[in-house]
Each structure stands twice: as C-alpha cells, then as structure tokens.
Amino acid sequence: MKRRHLASFDDEHALLGAIARCRAAQLDVVEAWSPHPVHGLDAQLGIPRSRLPMLAFAGGATGLVLGTVFQYWSSAVDWPIDVGGKPFDSLPAFMPVMFELTVLCAGLTTVFALLARSRLWPGKVVRAHPGVTDDRFVLAAVPRDPTLPAHEVDRMLLAAGAERAWEETIP
Amino acid sequence: MAAELEVLAHAPTRAPNPHAPSRPSGCAVPSEEPLIGGGKTLTQVTRDVCAPLERRPTFAWWAALCAALAMLLFGVWAVGYQTATGIGTWGLNRTVGWGFDITNFVFWVGIGHAGTLISAVLLLFRQKWRTSINRSAEAMTIFAVLCAALFPVIHMGRPWLAFWVFPYPNARGSLWINWRSALLWDVFAISTYFTISLLFWYVGLIPDLATLRDRARGWRKKLFGWLSFGWDGSGRTWSRYEMACMLLASLATPLVVSVHSVVSTDFATSVVPGWHTTVLPPYFVIGAVFSGFAMVLTLMLIARRVMRFEDYITVRHIHAMCKVLVFTGSIVGLAYATELFTAWYSGNEYEMFAFENRLHGPMAWAYWIMVSCNVFVPQLLWLRRVRGSMVAIFVISLLVNVGMWFERFVIIVVSLQRDFLPSSWSSYCPTLVEFGAMVGAFGLFFTLFLLFCRFLPMISMFEVKTVLAPAHPKEHA
Amino acid sequence: MAANPLRVALFVALVPAAFLLPGSSPPRLPGDHSGYAPEQPIHFSHRLHAGELSIDCRYCHFGAWESRHAGIPPASVCMNCHASVSAGFDAQMAERAAAVAESRDPRRVVSPEIAKLYAALGLDETLTQQSAPTPIPWVRVHDLPDFTWFDHRVHVARAIACETCHGPVQSMERIRQVSSLSMGWCVDCHRASAAEPGGNSAQHVSTDCSACHF
Amino acid sequence: METHDDNLLLPFEDTTSSRRSFLRTVGFGIASAAMAGCSRGPVRYVVPSLAPSPEILPGRAYWIATTCGACSAGCGVLAKCRDGRPIKLEGNRAHPASLGGLCAVGQASVLSLYDSMRLDGARRGGASASFEDCDRELTRIFAELERSGGRVRLLTGSVHSPSTRAAIARFVARFADGRHVSYDPLPASATLTAYELLFGRRLLPSPQFERARTILAFDADFLGTWISPVEFGAAYTRGRELAPGAKFRHIQLESRLSLTGSRADERVLLAPWETAPALAGLCAELERLAGLPSRLAQLGATPRSERIAALAHEVWASRGASLVLCGIDELESQLLCAYANELLGNHGATLDLARPSQRRLGDERALGELAAELDAGSVDALVIAGVNPAYDLGGRLALARAKHVIVASEALDETAVAAGWVCPAPHALEAWDDGEPREGLFVLTQPTVPALRSTRSLRASLARWSGDARSDRDLVRAHWRSEIFPRSGESDFDLFFERALQAGFVELEPRARRSLAFRPDALAQLAPRAQSPAPGALALVLYAKVGLLDGRHAHNPWLQELSDPVTKIAWDNYACLAPTTAATLGIGEGDVVRVHTEQGAIELPAHLQSGQHEGVVAVALGYGRVGTGRFARVGPHWLDAQPTVASDGVVGVHAGPLVVWGSAGRSFAGAPARLDRLARNVSLACTQDYHSLELPAALASHGHEVRDAVRSTSHAEHAADPHAVARSKHPVADQDLWPDDHRGERRWGMTIDLARCTGCSACVIACQAENNVPVVGKDEVLRHREMSWIRIDRYYQGEGEELRTLHQPMLCQHCAHAPCESVCPVLATVHSAEGLNQQIYNRCVGTRYCSNTCPYKVRRFNWFDYPHEDALANQALNPDVTVRSRGVMEKCSFCVQRIQEAKARASVEGRALADGDVQLACQQSCPANAIVFGDLENPSSRVSASASDPRAYTLLEELNVQPSIRYLAHVHSGRSTKKESGHGG
C-alpha cells in the first residue's frame, strides 16, 4: 500500500519547472510521463545513461564471430568443394555475410533489450494517465515527510504550476 | 513566397482551437518558415493525424484500393501461371538470362532506400524536417523490400526449392551453400535489411499506437492495446527509447549503404562486359537514394492532398526533398560519365564495345530514356518556377522513377544481349506474363501502402510534437 | 507479466513436439527410407536362402559383378533348384510318412509360395506349361532417386561386402532397407575411403558430385 | 530410370512416367517429406525377365556391328545396345570406307527405329491386312502375270545389296516382260552414262581424296551431301593434313555456298549455265598443256576464261594427284569432267575405276521409259521399294495407271497411301541385310533388337511371292554361301560368316575385268548450248541439305531441328538469294516469295545467303513431306506458343515439282525462274543472329573491329611464323590472384582442330543422342532456346567470291576458373577433382546466373518440361543420363557418364585408366577426327600432344578462366585476306 501524488501539466516547460520547485518543497519526483520525449527530463529525474549500447555491441560481436566461423567451417572444413578454382577459405568473399550478420544481431539485441528492460511486451495491459499519450505531462511525487497531509501536497503541486493534482494509492 | 501562398490557399481552413494560446510558430528554426504549419497544439496534432483513421474511408480510398487489388490479382495470375508452366513464359533466352525479373528486383530494393535514409541518416544528422515524413517513408521501405524479395524467388526455375539458399543442416552430407555467390550475399543483405527496417519502423510506432489505444474504445482499444506493448510514456522508458532509436539509426545507416552495394555485386563480380566494373556499388547506392526520394516525393505529394496533411508535409519538406533529388540526380549523372570513361580508358575491347552498344546499339533507346530522365529532368528543379508548381514536381518525380527503372533494365539486358562471342548475340522482348509480374508488384506495393494509410498513423505524432514550438512558461495564480 | 515467461516456455516446448507428431516413428531426415520392408508378391526368405542354406549372394544377384545393377534374379534362376525342390523339408517328410502310412506313392508337395513361382512361369504342379508366363512384379526396396547413379561393379571390385549397405540380409525373413541410402550416408563412406592410403588412380574414391550425379 | 533398366518386359509407359513424375515432384516431395517426417514416394516395381539371355545383362551396354541404313553410303556402325535395344550408333573404326565416322543422319537414324508412326503389318487397299492374305493374293497375281506374260516393273533406289539384287534378278526373270528400274532421288545417272560412253562401262569411280593435292569441285558437295560424305570427309581431311611441304588446294566452283564450298581454299562463283562451258574451257586448256589437238573447239567461249586457265595450270601442275569433280547430273558436264580427269591422268590414280562405287546405280533413261509406260497404262504390276516416287518425282509417275501397285516402305508415305498393297519394310536396325557400297567391300546388317513392327524386306517378299518361304537371315546367308564365300578363298563358311558378322564387313578382291580403255570419240557429240537464261530471270538450283538430304528422314525431329551447317536455320526450307539480288528485287529476309518456273510455282520464305551467285535462287529439297504434320505438337505448349508446322500442316515446302524432266533425265539446276514477292513474311528459325566476327561498324572502337574467336591463317604466313596465329592479342599474366590448390591427378581436356572440322554437324546429333537433349520446336528455336550442348558457330568474312566461312564447334570449355561456378548460390555447378565443370541437375534451382556469366554462352536452361509423351521414342533415351526437368540448367558434361563407365571398367579389371579409354560422343562421331579428348596432366596423352601444337590457342584467353579446351587454328592455302581473324585489329 503505497501512496503518491500525481500532478498534470499542459506543457513540458511547466513540467520541468515544477520538478525543480517540488524538490525545493521537499517533494521527491519519482517519475514523469509525457506524450513525447522531454529533453532534460532524465537529468531532472536523475535517470542514469542507458547501457543499451554495450548490449548492442556485444550482440554485433557475436554476429560477426558466428558469421566468420560458420562460413569458414562450412566451406573449408566440413566439406571443401572446388568452386571456380577459388581457395576453400575465400575470406574476402565471406565479408558481406559477416557484415550483415553483425548488423542483424546487433539490431535484434537492441530491440529486445529495450523491450525487456522497459518491461514492454505484446498484450501488456497498462492504465496510462489520461491524456498523457495526447497532450498532458504528468509527474508523480512522494513527500519526504510521510506525515505531510495529502491536501497540503496537492496545494504545493498546484503551486508548482500543475493544472491538476491528486493522490493515488498503488498496490 | 508565391509557391507557399498557393499551397496554403489549398489548405482547408479549420476553426482555430480556442484552448490553444496563439504562439508565434516556428521558433524551433526562427530564420525559416515553420516546420509545421497552422500553429498546431499537441492535441491538434493528435486529432489531425488520427482523423483519417477514425473517419470512414473516402470513396477515393476505396477506388484506389480496388485498382491496386486489381493489379495485384493480375500479378498473382502471372506468377501462378509462370510457376506452373515454366520460366519459358518469359521472354528470356539462352543469351539474356535475366530481364524484367531482376530489373524489378533492383528497382524495388532501390525504392526502399529513401525510407531508411530519412529515418536513420537524417535522425543522426538531427534533421527535424524528417519527422513528418519518416513514418510513411519507412513503411514504403518495408513494402518495397517486400516486393523486391518476391522477384529473386519467382525468377528461379524451381521456386519451390528456394529454401535451398539457406544454410540448414541436411541429409546431403551436409551440403552447405556457396558463400562466394553474390546472389547469396543478396539473400542475407535483403533479409537483414528487411528485419532491421521492420524493427525500426515498429519501435517507432509504439508510442503512437499507445495514443491510438487511449483514443479508441471497444475492439480497437484491445487491438491497439496489444500492439502498443503497454506503453505508458514514462520518462525512464523515453530515455531508453531514444537511445534505442539512436542505436538502430546508426546500425541502419551502414546497412542501407551495404544493401545496394551487395546488390550491385551481383553484376560487379561477374565477367559480363558492362557489369564487371568497380564503380557499381557507389553508383547503385546513390541511384537507390535518388529513386527512393523520387518515390517518397510522389507518395507525399498525393498523401498531403488526399489526407489533408498540408500543415505537416509543408512546402519546406517538399523543397528539401527536391534539393536531395537535384543533388543525387547530379551524382547519378557523374556515375554514368565515370562508367563511360572507365570503359574507354580501360582499353578493354569488350568493355568498350559494351558501352558503344549501350549508346548506339539496337537498344540505345533504353539508354537515352535513362539518361534524360535521371540526369537532365531533375535539373529543372533549379528553376524556382518549376519548384513552385507541385504538379511539375510530381511529374518530375514520376519521370525519375521511370528513368531509374530503365537504368536497371539497361545494365542488365543491354549488357547481356551482346557479350563476347558474336554467335550468341541475341535480343530480348518481354511477354505479357512478365508485365503481369511487374504490375503485380506495384499492385502489392500500393495495396499495402493504402492499408497502411488507413489503419496506422501516417505521421509520427510524438516526433512531430517534439518539433512543435514550445509554450512560454505560464504564470501561475 | 508473470504469465509471460510461462507462455514463452510453452511455445518453445511445442516446436519439437510438432516434429514428433506425425506417426510414432522417431523423426527422420527427408529421403531416409531405412526400415522399409514391403510385402512382396512371393514370400521369399533371405534368411532361409542366404542364411540357413548359405547360398552365395552372387548366385542370384549375378549382375552385381559385371553391371551397375545387381539385378533381381530371373525366374529361371529360381527354377534351377525349384524345378526339383517344391516344398520345405518337413512338408516332404510329412507327406512321405503319410504315404507310408497309407501305403501309397508319396504325392508331390508344393508349398503355396513356390506354387506362386510356378504360376508365374505358367506351370502347373507337374511343371507342364499351362499358360503364358507372366513376370513377377517384385517391390523395389533399395531405390535410389532417378538422378543418382550407383555402380555395384565398382564397389564389389573394391571388395565391399554386400552387408555394408544391405545389412544382415541372411537374417531377414522379408528383405528390409537397413541403411538410410541418403546422400550423406554415401558421402561419409566415400570420405572415409578417400582418406585410405594407397589405391591406384583407377580405384580412387571420389567425392565429386559427378561420381553419382550425371 | 533405374527401374526400366532392370526389366525388358514392362510396358513402355512405365519407363518414363515414373521418372517424369518423380522429377516433377521432387521439390514438393522433399518439402512434404520434411513436413511428414518421412513418407515414401510411390511404390516402384522391379520386374526381372523370365529367362535371361546370355549377353543381355540389365544395365550393361553391348555393341553389335552392323551397317548404317540411313542412306546408300553403307557406313559401318557399332550399335550400342542396352537391355536388348539399340540406344546409340557409333562409327565402326575398322570399317574401310567410313573409318569410324558417322554423319548426322546416321546418328539420328536410331531415333527413326522408335518412330511410333512406322508401318506395322501389311495393308491392302488402304486398310491393314495380314501378310498371309496379301502373300496368297500376290503370289496368285504374279503367277497369273508369269503365264500371261504381263508387264511387271520393279522400281527401287540404288540397290547394292548382292542378295537383294540376286532376288530381284530371280524375280524379274520369271516374267517375259519383267524389268528392274532403279533411280536415285539425288541422281548420278549422267556420271554413269558418261563413263559408259567414255570407258564402255556404267560405273561411278571412287574418288581417292587422300591422294589428291589439288581438288577442283564443280558444285559437288562431297563433304555434305554428295554420294558418301563420311568417307569423303575422312579422306579429304587426311589429304589436307599439314604434312611438311605438302600444299593442299581445294577450289570449289559453285553457284551457291555449300558446306564443301565453305571449306574450300578458294571459291569461284559459277552459275549452273556456266558450269559446262567452264569445264570445256578447263579441258581445252589442259589439252593445250598436254600438247594434244583440241577436241572441244566447237564449244563456245569460256566464262571467266583467265581464271579457269589459271586453275587449269594449277591442277595441271599436280596432275595424277588431282581431282576434278562435278556434282551436276548432266551428261555434258560429266563427260567433260571425266575427260579432264583423263587428261590429268587421274583415272587409276585418284579416281579408282577398279573399285567403282555402287552407291548410285539409278538410270534416268530407264526411269523416263517407265514414266512413259505408266502414262500409257501398260504396266500390269509395279513393285516399289526403298524409294518414294510419289514424293521424289513430284508426282510425275502415273502410279495409279498401273494395274497393281505393291509398295515396300517403312512409313505410310506419299507412295504407300496410293498403293493397292503395302508390305512394310523393316528399319535397318531390326533387319538382316547386306551390301556392296563399292565393289569388293561387302557389308552386313544384322538386327539389334527384336522386330518392333511386323515388317518384311523386299528380298524376303520377292522370294515369298515366288514360293520361297525362307527368312531374311537364311536368304542372306544362302547368297553369301553361294556367291561371296567362294571368292574369299576360305574353307569354313560358318567361320567366314561369323567373322564377317563380327566385323560388319569383309573386303574381297573385286572381280577381275578387262581394263577400261578411254574412247574419246564420245566427246564429239558435245554440242554448244545456250549461255544464260533469259535476261531478268534467275537460274533455279535445287539442292540437298545436310540432315534432310532427299527428305527420307523428314520425320526425324533431331534432323529437322539440326540447324543447317551453312545457313544455321532449322525447321524450314527457303529460297536462298544473294544479298545484292535480294536488294535489287526488294526482298528481305523471311519475305515469302513465289518461285515460278515452267514446271510450276512454289511459295516459300526468302533467305539472304552470302557467297551465292547473283543469278541464282537456291531451294532445298526434302521438305513438305507428308507425315511431318506430326510436328504440329512438338515443343512446349503454353499461351504464346507458335506451331512448328506451316499453315498447310507440314514442315517446309516441297520443291520436287520444279525438277525439270529432260530426255536424259531430271535436271536440278539451271531452270529459269521468276520471283514474285508476296505480302507475307515468315520468320526463319536461325540459331545465329549475327554472322561475322567483325563488329558492327558503328559500334566498333578503333583497333577492335574484329574478334579473334576463330583464328585462321594462310599456309604462307603459317610457314613464316608458326606461332603467330595462336599468339594472343592480350597476353595474360600467368600469375593468379590466389594460389590454385585444386590441381587433381588428372585434368580432362579436349582439342578441336579447326583445320580438320568441316562443320558437318555429326557431333551435334551424336551429342543429342548420347545426352538426351530434347527437341524444342521451331518457336523455341526462334526464341533462341535451342538446347544443343554442342553447337557449331559459323562466321562469314568478306562477300561473294572472297567470302571465307569459319566453323567453330562450341561447347562447355570446362574452365579451371569457371565464372559460372562461383556465382551459383547452391553449389549446383562446381569443379570436380578431374577438372570437370559439373552441373548437378538435382541441386539446381534455376537462377540462370551461371548462364549469364558464361563467356561462351554454352549453358542451356530448361525453360519448360519438354514433351516426353511418346513412350516408344523414349526408348531411344540414354539410360545413363538424367532426363532434365523444367527449371534446371544443363550443358556439356564431357560425357561424364562415359568417363564413369570407363573408370568402372578399369577398376573392375584392376588397372589404371589408359589414354583413349574414354571416347566422347562428339569425338567418336567426327568423320574428320577433329576432336581429341584425354588427360591434359598426362604429358604422353594424345590430347597433350595436340595441345602443344603451335596452332593451339584457348578461346577468350584474356579472361583467364583457363578453359580445358584448346582450338587449333585453321590453316588454309587460299590468298591471305587482310581481315584474317587471327590478326584481327
């Protein structure tokens, strides 16, 4: 049984401004929702830089190795066949496929990592805050002082520029 | 400027949103006219973009769909007949082994390129104007690659064995595949390209699907709910999401360059005079971008009119694309010149003859169609008056498509037609069945595109929203 | 969300299951017909002939030594013995005993299977021509695709035992395909033999495509 | 395929259906099998024969020595048989005449054996009847005539079979007014008459080409269609062999470009009306040189007199070692020709009078008389055998006027349909027969398969009607015992006959005759004749075409689809016109023209033929045969397929009606003709679109006007620098981009000697027979989809008399660095350890990429499933070669099935493969031995030796694809032309 306070704004600047004011007012902004990426938001919320690039690189490397080894093995080791008098391990000829496999694996890793990390999957049911996928900007704040009464928090949020503020309980 | 006025005059006047505080639009790029016209608010963007999806389809749409389906059916018959009877139903012969089939393949792969370029390369270069067109451009890419992938399969003598081109363990000892064959590189390049483009496109769709979900009710809510992967637009997701898009973009950029380079190796790595030249990869890539942009232009010009997107796909977008067209068109011209020079400078009798044959041979008409459509016609866009008329631009974009199709035709057919031994010189004349396959591919492409316009947001809403002019900080009572 | 991994696991599990579905037989690669043992027009027992009586393979399949095809023996070859042998030993003995008991000349006993052979040759039990002979349509067991050429001669000349490919025929009541006869199966053996030291160029074991496909 | 080897008793249908269905469904089969784990295909049966015959072992080939029956040349063949039936004819190396060669027609004749339209059983009044009934009736009729002394005529072609001649003699002798008349569809009657007049004996001297140094041939197509092309071709090439110092000259004086003319060192264009005067001029000049008084003063002026005089001097220089030949069957020319040879002292030297040829025995005068008798309706019984007068003679014989007409023919041809009785004759491969193609050379024909049709030879029929019921075999044996065996001087007949059968022939001393004395007085009767036809008119020349000859093989699809060695056109005949003539008449290629002569008119498409006399229109005989309607459905059937036959339902147009009948017999050349251009145009199925090595002037860049695919040089230049001709324009660095680690212990290779190749196309048909190459029909040929694995490229250089023709057999070059291999995605074409470029049909998915990258364009794609419905014709398929299905690529395999067979035999015999163990189909059939095949890695092999000849070059060497085929440049002894392809550019 956790409680938190939500406030909605009608543009990104209001949201960003509000976050600063909240912090001043002893309110921790735990999350924010917006219809489009808001620049500077992750800084405000203190979200660390994503580690997706590392994963993507790992994926790409795997693809590269896979492509190289399999091509060499299948055409020079498993069954070497004389094709147009070319060497069995015609490395230059293997490069296109090596490259394609690198990109393919990297791409797949990136996307699936994104989905997994952000807990997105087909059919996931979610109740987004009204209008947040249209034109509303919403933040969730938790008072540092749990004893602070709800209406007080709402007042502070409205003061911070919210057009609406309300309290919700999440299981 | 005269042009814009004329265009804006076309724009249907809409009641201004009372809630929307009037704001000087285009602060994003103060110097120029706004990226998005009509001073939209966020919610207006949502409404405008979703409008075509929520209103009943127009008669025009139905008509277009029927036409496209008819073409598709013709294609289905042609391919069916040819598969059941034999490749002999095409006009090919012992000398010219490839004709319309591979011409169309290369053509469609080329078309695909603009999509990736716009969405990936322009993203990396932070070109904001891309936001209005990248969604549909990417869709175009996917459909085009789909059409392209058709041809290498149906052009086989025994298409039902097409799966043999994949390296799967088998009871033959195991007999693998020939990694040295450029045709095989194609298989990997095209499938990778298709997969990555599809992922990129769908990832881009997720936030907008969420928007649709939240607007819809009933079964559509369920459907979009399922498709939108439970997107809630939280700040953490957004930051990862943007990172992912950046990654995909930076992967797709070398990919898009590689794909047509690989396609070009089908020709460049073989001994046929006129094919066997190192200029082909860059030549093919730039040609692809060129034809791709032409196709985007064609489609956008129709879309903005039919779907009332003049405010989103503004004259600025059109002109930006025109510039790309002039630029790439000129490079293509340079490529043609280089090709001729190389042949002449090589002193190789077969190379020289191959190009003499292109210029004055029995099929010279094809060569000259290609040159005039690809090199000369786009130059008209230097003229302000030409740029001013959307009709002119439309015609030019169509001509470029024609020209690029003939480029592939010339490279493939005219080179094969007369190679080393005069005894085997021959000619080529396509049959009805071949035209059927070609028309069918266009049918498939337009069918898919029409369905896309009808059922998915044609403009990336969330991206457009980012380039809308930001509001002033408001006073609070 | 908790349901999700479960769904995935289920999906993953179903794929191999789908492979096992058709028939109870273990999954085999396409083209592998090993175990094929069809009913033959005459119940000919290799166990009896090649096993108990240990008749040399080449007595009936004489082709294997001079031709690409081992060949199925002509009915005339069968008649070399079965002109006189018309039934199993026990049946003959029984008849003789019966004859002694009934104090009469033993009748000629003809086993039902051998009767089929006579019928094919248009003979009656006393081996007198009754009708025009009709060849026996044996069902082909070891059947290579039409685009594959196998030459018995060469393999026999290299002293490769029949059992190597045909299995323990002498123990088969009804002939059965033992090896898969798939390309991979052939190639493996060729690879192994090619590695063998020695063997002059005429006897070189090839893994070229055109060794079998032309 | 596997199955039907094992059984001889299955109905024919099975053999193909299983294979076809399998190949068609192989793809789906595999797919579905993958679905269903493993499901077995259709159950297949193995049906062994009831009683094995000693020599027939399923799957093992055996050879039977016999004689080719395709024409009267009587070449020796070994019939390759499998499972009790012949599948391929190979020349018999030991045969003294043909020496192992076999022409296209001979190669194709095996297919005619399996012709489902051959007659089966006797016919009476147009309906089938039993032999017994016919025999009873005919025996009665002949007995009747014997008593009444009725007029009985026996009309045959040239019969050189001793036993048949004996039978005929016996039969004819029965009747008071009995007579045997023979004619040749392509006659040499005038030659026989000429020798009768000059030497007192009707004979056809056998030319000894290998002894000749200078050959003057007047319209004699001795390499293509004249009398005995295989024998002549072999001898000719041996004669032209490049022995040091020996300078061989062949001058062809002709009105149209014949195959022989295309090989000549020099050509002189002579219109038909000029031939006799030219010969006269030649003789006159020779008389002068011989210092004899001129007998020919009365003959008028000589056309091209200075040229003829020059030739006379040249041929005089090699007198006794020269040949003057004339292919025009006119007494005047033949008398002069014989006289010229006499003056040159060639009789007995290069023209053998002691062993005259018996391949042409027809007598045109007798034929004329028969025609008269028939017109008078005075013939009671007419027996026709081995010829088709109703077609050959353009309906000139009033056959219907004879009371009884009995025909012995293989098919229900133009003559047989009209006949009262038909006693069908057997195919040479299922019959007993003998022959004496030239005196002293006796050949034997024996059955290679149990008779497929109920037939009977003329020999047996005549005997039967005279109450002699012996079989063919007995008749032949009996004759040999009584007539031939005694001359052999051997003791044991059975042994003698067995040996003869085994060899296929015996050679005996010809009967001793009094030596023939030359009686020049006959020359006195030579009279001057009209110089040229009426102004504006063209001279019509009717000629025989390689393959079709007189049309007796018109039902053979292989020969119909064989593109003519000179024109490269298949499936049609046409009116050949010199390009200049066509231009003046405003006629273009394929325009249909009506050719009028006094005899009548025919309509057929025109063909512009380089190197033809401007005053001549040439039309091929042998077309428009009844029964070629069968080709209406040849080739694939699809929505845009065009029929192979013309609107009148047959292939080509019958030119026979235009033959001129004179008192001395038929004349095929010189009839004045007018041409009318009609509004129609027919596209001729030419396998070659571009006919020269010189590039189109507009497209050729400077210094590269000529491609050097075919290299040739003159004797003089070759002597000066033997290596010049083979030297490459673009020397290739012998350094490779990568180390070539694929050298096997053997590399199969081939050399093709362009100096020997005559372009006769025997190899093309041999390959088709050996490798199951399908027939695709005219429409597909028009679309350039002919399937032949080996083709003969023909290039022209120059025009008119200066025209030089180059022939180049073109087949897969089996490149060590094959461009086709590296582009195939599925490894369907890869290299074998023995240097073969393998094409694996069952792996091929049909991308056609390999064909696109093949610089020689020798790969052939199966655009359709080509019809194999004719179960009987399928018996001619080679069971050792896959019948390719739709959608796969194919090409020359260097007869890999033969290589494998040879290796198998070697390994069974426990020995190494020896040089010459493998003989390819094309190599085997080549009368000129132009093709050598073997192991290039083995320095002592014949192919290595010939590959090291200074004339050896590889085609398109500059591509560095390293072909396994070397061509040996052609060396001619004509004047060297500037544009000699060897030094092109």
PDB file of C-alpha atoms in Angstrom, chain D residues 214-317:
ATOM      1  CA  THR D 214      44.516 -30.228-105.853  1.00  0.00           C
ATOM      2  CA  ILE D 215      40.766 -30.581-105.944  1.00  0.00           C
ATOM      3  CA  LEU D 216      38.555 -28.809-108.441  1.00  0.00           C
ATOM      4  CA  ALA D 217      34.947 -29.370-107.433  1.00  0.00           C
ATOM      5  CA  PHE D 218      32.150 -28.110-109.659  1.00  0.00           C
ATOM      6  CA  ASP D 219      29.031 -27.949-107.456  1.00  0.00           C
ATOM      7  CA  ALA D 220      29.998 -31.233-105.802  1.00  0.00           C
ATOM      8  CA  ASP D 221      29.069 -31.036-102.091  1.00  0.00           C
ATOM      9  CA  PHE D 222      31.201 -34.043-101.206  1.00  0.00           C
ATOM     10  CA  LEU D 223      31.596 -33.040 -97.550  1.00  0.00           C
ATOM     11  CA  GLY D 224      27.887 -32.512 -97.066  1.00  0.00           C
ATOM     12  CA  THR D 225      25.506 -34.484 -99.215  1.00  0.00           C
ATOM     13  CA  TRP D 226      27.254 -35.936-102.260  1.00  0.00           C
ATOM     14  CA  ILE D 227      27.279 -39.753-102.535  1.00  0.00           C
ATOM     15  CA  SER D 228      29.317 -40.687 -99.416  1.00  0.00           C
ATOM     16  CA  PRO D 229      30.143 -37.654 -97.263  1.00  0.00           C
ATOM     17  CA  VAL D 230      31.593 -39.518 -94.278  1.00  0.00           C
ATOM     18  CA  GLU D 231      34.083 -41.488 -96.355  1.00  0.00           C
ATOM     19  CA  PHE D 232      34.957 -38.446 -98.435  1.00  0.00           C
ATOM     20  CA  GLY D 233      35.203 -36.173 -95.391  1.00  0.00           C
ATOM     21  CA  ALA D 234      37.598 -38.527 -93.654  1.00  0.00           C
ATOM     22  CA  ALA D 235      39.761 -38.925 -96.743  1.00  0.00           C
ATOM     23  CA  TYR D 236      39.632 -35.208 -97.511  1.00  0.00           C
ATOM     24  CA  THR D 237      40.876 -34.184 -94.063  1.00  0.00           C
ATOM     25  CA  ARG D 238      43.615 -36.772 -94.207  1.00  0.00           C
ATOM     26  CA  GLY D 239      44.587 -35.359 -97.583  1.00  0.00           C
ATOM     27  CA  ARG D 240      44.655 -31.825 -96.226  1.00  0.00           C
ATOM     28  CA  GLU D 241      46.753 -32.793 -93.178  1.00  0.00           C
ATOM     29  CA  LEU D 242      49.646 -30.410 -92.770  1.00  0.00           C
ATOM     30  CA  ALA D 243      52.462 -32.638 -93.919  1.00  0.00           C
ATOM     31  CA  PRO D 244      55.591 -30.522 -94.395  1.00  0.00           C
ATOM     32  CA  GLY D 245      55.850 -29.259 -97.942  1.00  0.00           C
ATOM     33  CA  ALA D 246      52.530 -30.722 -98.924  1.00  0.00           C
ATOM     34  CA  LYS D 247      50.356 -27.865-100.132  1.00  0.00           C
ATOM     35  CA  PHE D 248      46.754 -28.897-100.424  1.00  0.00           C
ATOM     36  CA  ARG D 249      44.466 -26.824-102.601  1.00  0.00           C
ATOM     37  CA  HIS D 250      40.736 -27.144-102.790  1.00  0.00           C
ATOM     38  CA  ILE D 251      38.951 -24.889-105.253  1.00  0.00           C
ATOM     39  CA  GLN D 252      35.161 -25.023-105.223  1.00  0.00           C
ATOM     40  CA  LEU D 253      33.389 -23.740-108.321  1.00  0.00           C
ATOM     41  CA  GLU D 254      29.745 -23.429-107.374  1.00  0.00           C
ATOM     42  CA  SER D 255      26.628 -21.327-107.692  1.00  0.00           C
ATOM     43  CA  ARG D 256      25.555 -21.479-104.020  1.00  0.00           C
ATOM     44  CA  LEU D 257      27.504 -21.703-100.798  1.00  0.00           C
ATOM     45  CA  SER D 258      27.630 -25.397 -99.975  1.00  0.00           C
ATOM     46  CA  LEU D 259      29.179 -26.902 -96.864  1.00  0.00           C
ATOM     47  CA  THR D 260      32.034 -28.091 -99.047  1.00  0.00           C
ATOM     48  CA  GLY D 261      32.410 -24.644-100.548  1.00  0.00           C
ATOM     49  CA  SER D 262      32.592 -23.208 -97.058  1.00  0.00           C
ATOM     50  CA  ARG D 263      35.744 -25.268 -96.507  1.00  0.00           C
ATOM     51  CA  ALA D 264      37.393 -24.509 -99.851  1.00  0.00           C
ATOM     52  CA  ASP D 265      40.639 -22.612-100.029  1.00  0.00           C
ATOM     53  CA  GLU D 266      39.181 -20.673-102.918  1.00  0.00           C
ATOM     54  CA  ARG D 267      35.732 -20.313-104.347  1.00  0.00           C
ATOM     55  CA  VAL D 268      34.748 -19.408-107.891  1.00  0.00           C
ATOM     56  CA  LEU D 269      31.129 -18.429-108.421  1.00  0.00           C
ATOM     57  CA  LEU D 270      29.751 -20.223-111.465  1.00  0.00           C
ATOM     58  CA  ALA D 271      26.122 -20.130-112.468  1.00  0.00           C
ATOM     59  CA  PRO D 272      24.687 -23.523-113.489  1.00  0.00           C
ATOM     60  CA  TRP D 273      24.675 -22.494-117.153  1.00  0.00           C
ATOM     61  CA  GLU D 274      28.358 -21.659-116.894  1.00  0.00           C
ATOM     62  CA  THR D 275      29.477 -24.988-115.485  1.00  0.00           C
ATOM     63  CA  ALA D 276      29.686 -26.976-118.715  1.00  0.00           C
ATOM     64  CA  PRO D 277      31.416 -24.182-120.661  1.00  0.00           C
ATOM     65  CA  ALA D 278      33.841 -23.690-117.793  1.00  0.00           C
ATOM     66  CA  LEU D 279      34.623 -27.399-117.780  1.00  0.00           C
ATOM     67  CA  ALA D 280      35.045 -27.245-121.518  1.00  0.00           C
ATOM     68  CA  GLY D 281      37.406 -24.319-121.113  1.00  0.00           C
ATOM     69  CA  LEU D 282      39.305 -26.243-118.485  1.00  0.00           C
ATOM     70  CA  CYS D 283      39.603 -29.277-120.749  1.00  0.00           C
ATOM     71  CA  ALA D 284      40.661 -27.112-123.681  1.00  0.00           C
ATOM     72  CA  GLU D 285      43.401 -25.514-121.597  1.00  0.00           C
ATOM     73  CA  LEU D 286      44.502 -28.911-120.324  1.00  0.00           C
ATOM     74  CA  GLU D 287      44.592 -30.191-123.887  1.00  0.00           C
ATOM     75  CA  ARG D 288      46.841 -27.311-124.748  1.00  0.00           C
ATOM     76  CA  LEU D 289      49.095 -28.048-121.789  1.00  0.00           C
ATOM     77  CA  ALA D 290      49.145 -31.710-122.726  1.00  0.00           C
ATOM     78  CA  GLY D 291      50.027 -30.702-126.252  1.00  0.00           C
ATOM     79  CA  LEU D 292      47.004 -32.515-127.694  1.00  0.00           C
ATOM     80  CA  PRO D 293      44.850 -31.358-130.587  1.00  0.00           C
ATOM     81  CA  SER D 294      41.728 -29.748-129.248  1.00  0.00           C
ATOM     82  CA  ARG D 295      38.606 -31.890-129.430  1.00  0.00           C
ATOM     83  CA  LEU D 296      36.485 -29.159-127.912  1.00  0.00           C
ATOM     84  CA  ALA D 297      36.965 -26.371-130.384  1.00  0.00           C
ATOM     85  CA  GLN D 298      33.288 -26.477-131.293  1.00  0.00           C
ATOM     86  CA  LEU D 299      32.260 -25.487-127.764  1.00  0.00           C
ATOM     87  CA  GLY D 300      31.822 -21.737-127.452  1.00  0.00           C
ATOM     88  CA  ALA D 301      33.565 -19.190-125.268  1.00  0.00           C
ATOM     89  CA  THR D 302      34.661 -19.991-121.724  1.00  0.00           C
ATOM     90  CA  PRO D 303      33.192 -17.868-118.927  1.00  0.00           C
ATOM     91  CA  ARG D 304      35.851 -16.362-116.641  1.00  0.00           C
ATOM     92  CA  SER D 305      38.364 -17.760-119.091  1.00  0.00           C
ATOM     93  CA  GLU D 306      41.504 -16.303-117.483  1.00  0.00           C
ATOM     94  CA  ARG D 307      40.523 -17.652-114.046  1.00  0.00           C
ATOM     95  CA  ILE D 308      39.720 -21.058-115.498  1.00  0.00           C
ATOM     96  CA  ALA D 309      43.013 -21.046-117.379  1.00  0.00           C
ATOM     97  CA  ALA D 310      44.855 -20.253-114.164  1.00  0.00           C
ATOM     98  CA  LEU D 311      43.085 -23.117-112.424  1.00  0.00           C
ATOM     99  CA  ALA D 312      43.936 -25.387-115.324  1.00  0.00           C
ATOM    100  CA  HIS D 313      47.621 -24.572-114.886  1.00  0.00           C
ATOM    101  CA  GLU D 314      47.406 -25.155-111.176  1.00  0.00           C
ATOM    102  CA  VAL D 315      45.671 -28.502-111.493  1.00  0.00           C
ATOM    103  CA  TRP D 316      47.994 -29.489-114.331  1.00  0.00           C
ATOM    104  CA  ALA D 317      50.922 -28.904-112.019  1.00  0.00           C
TER     105      ALA D 317
END
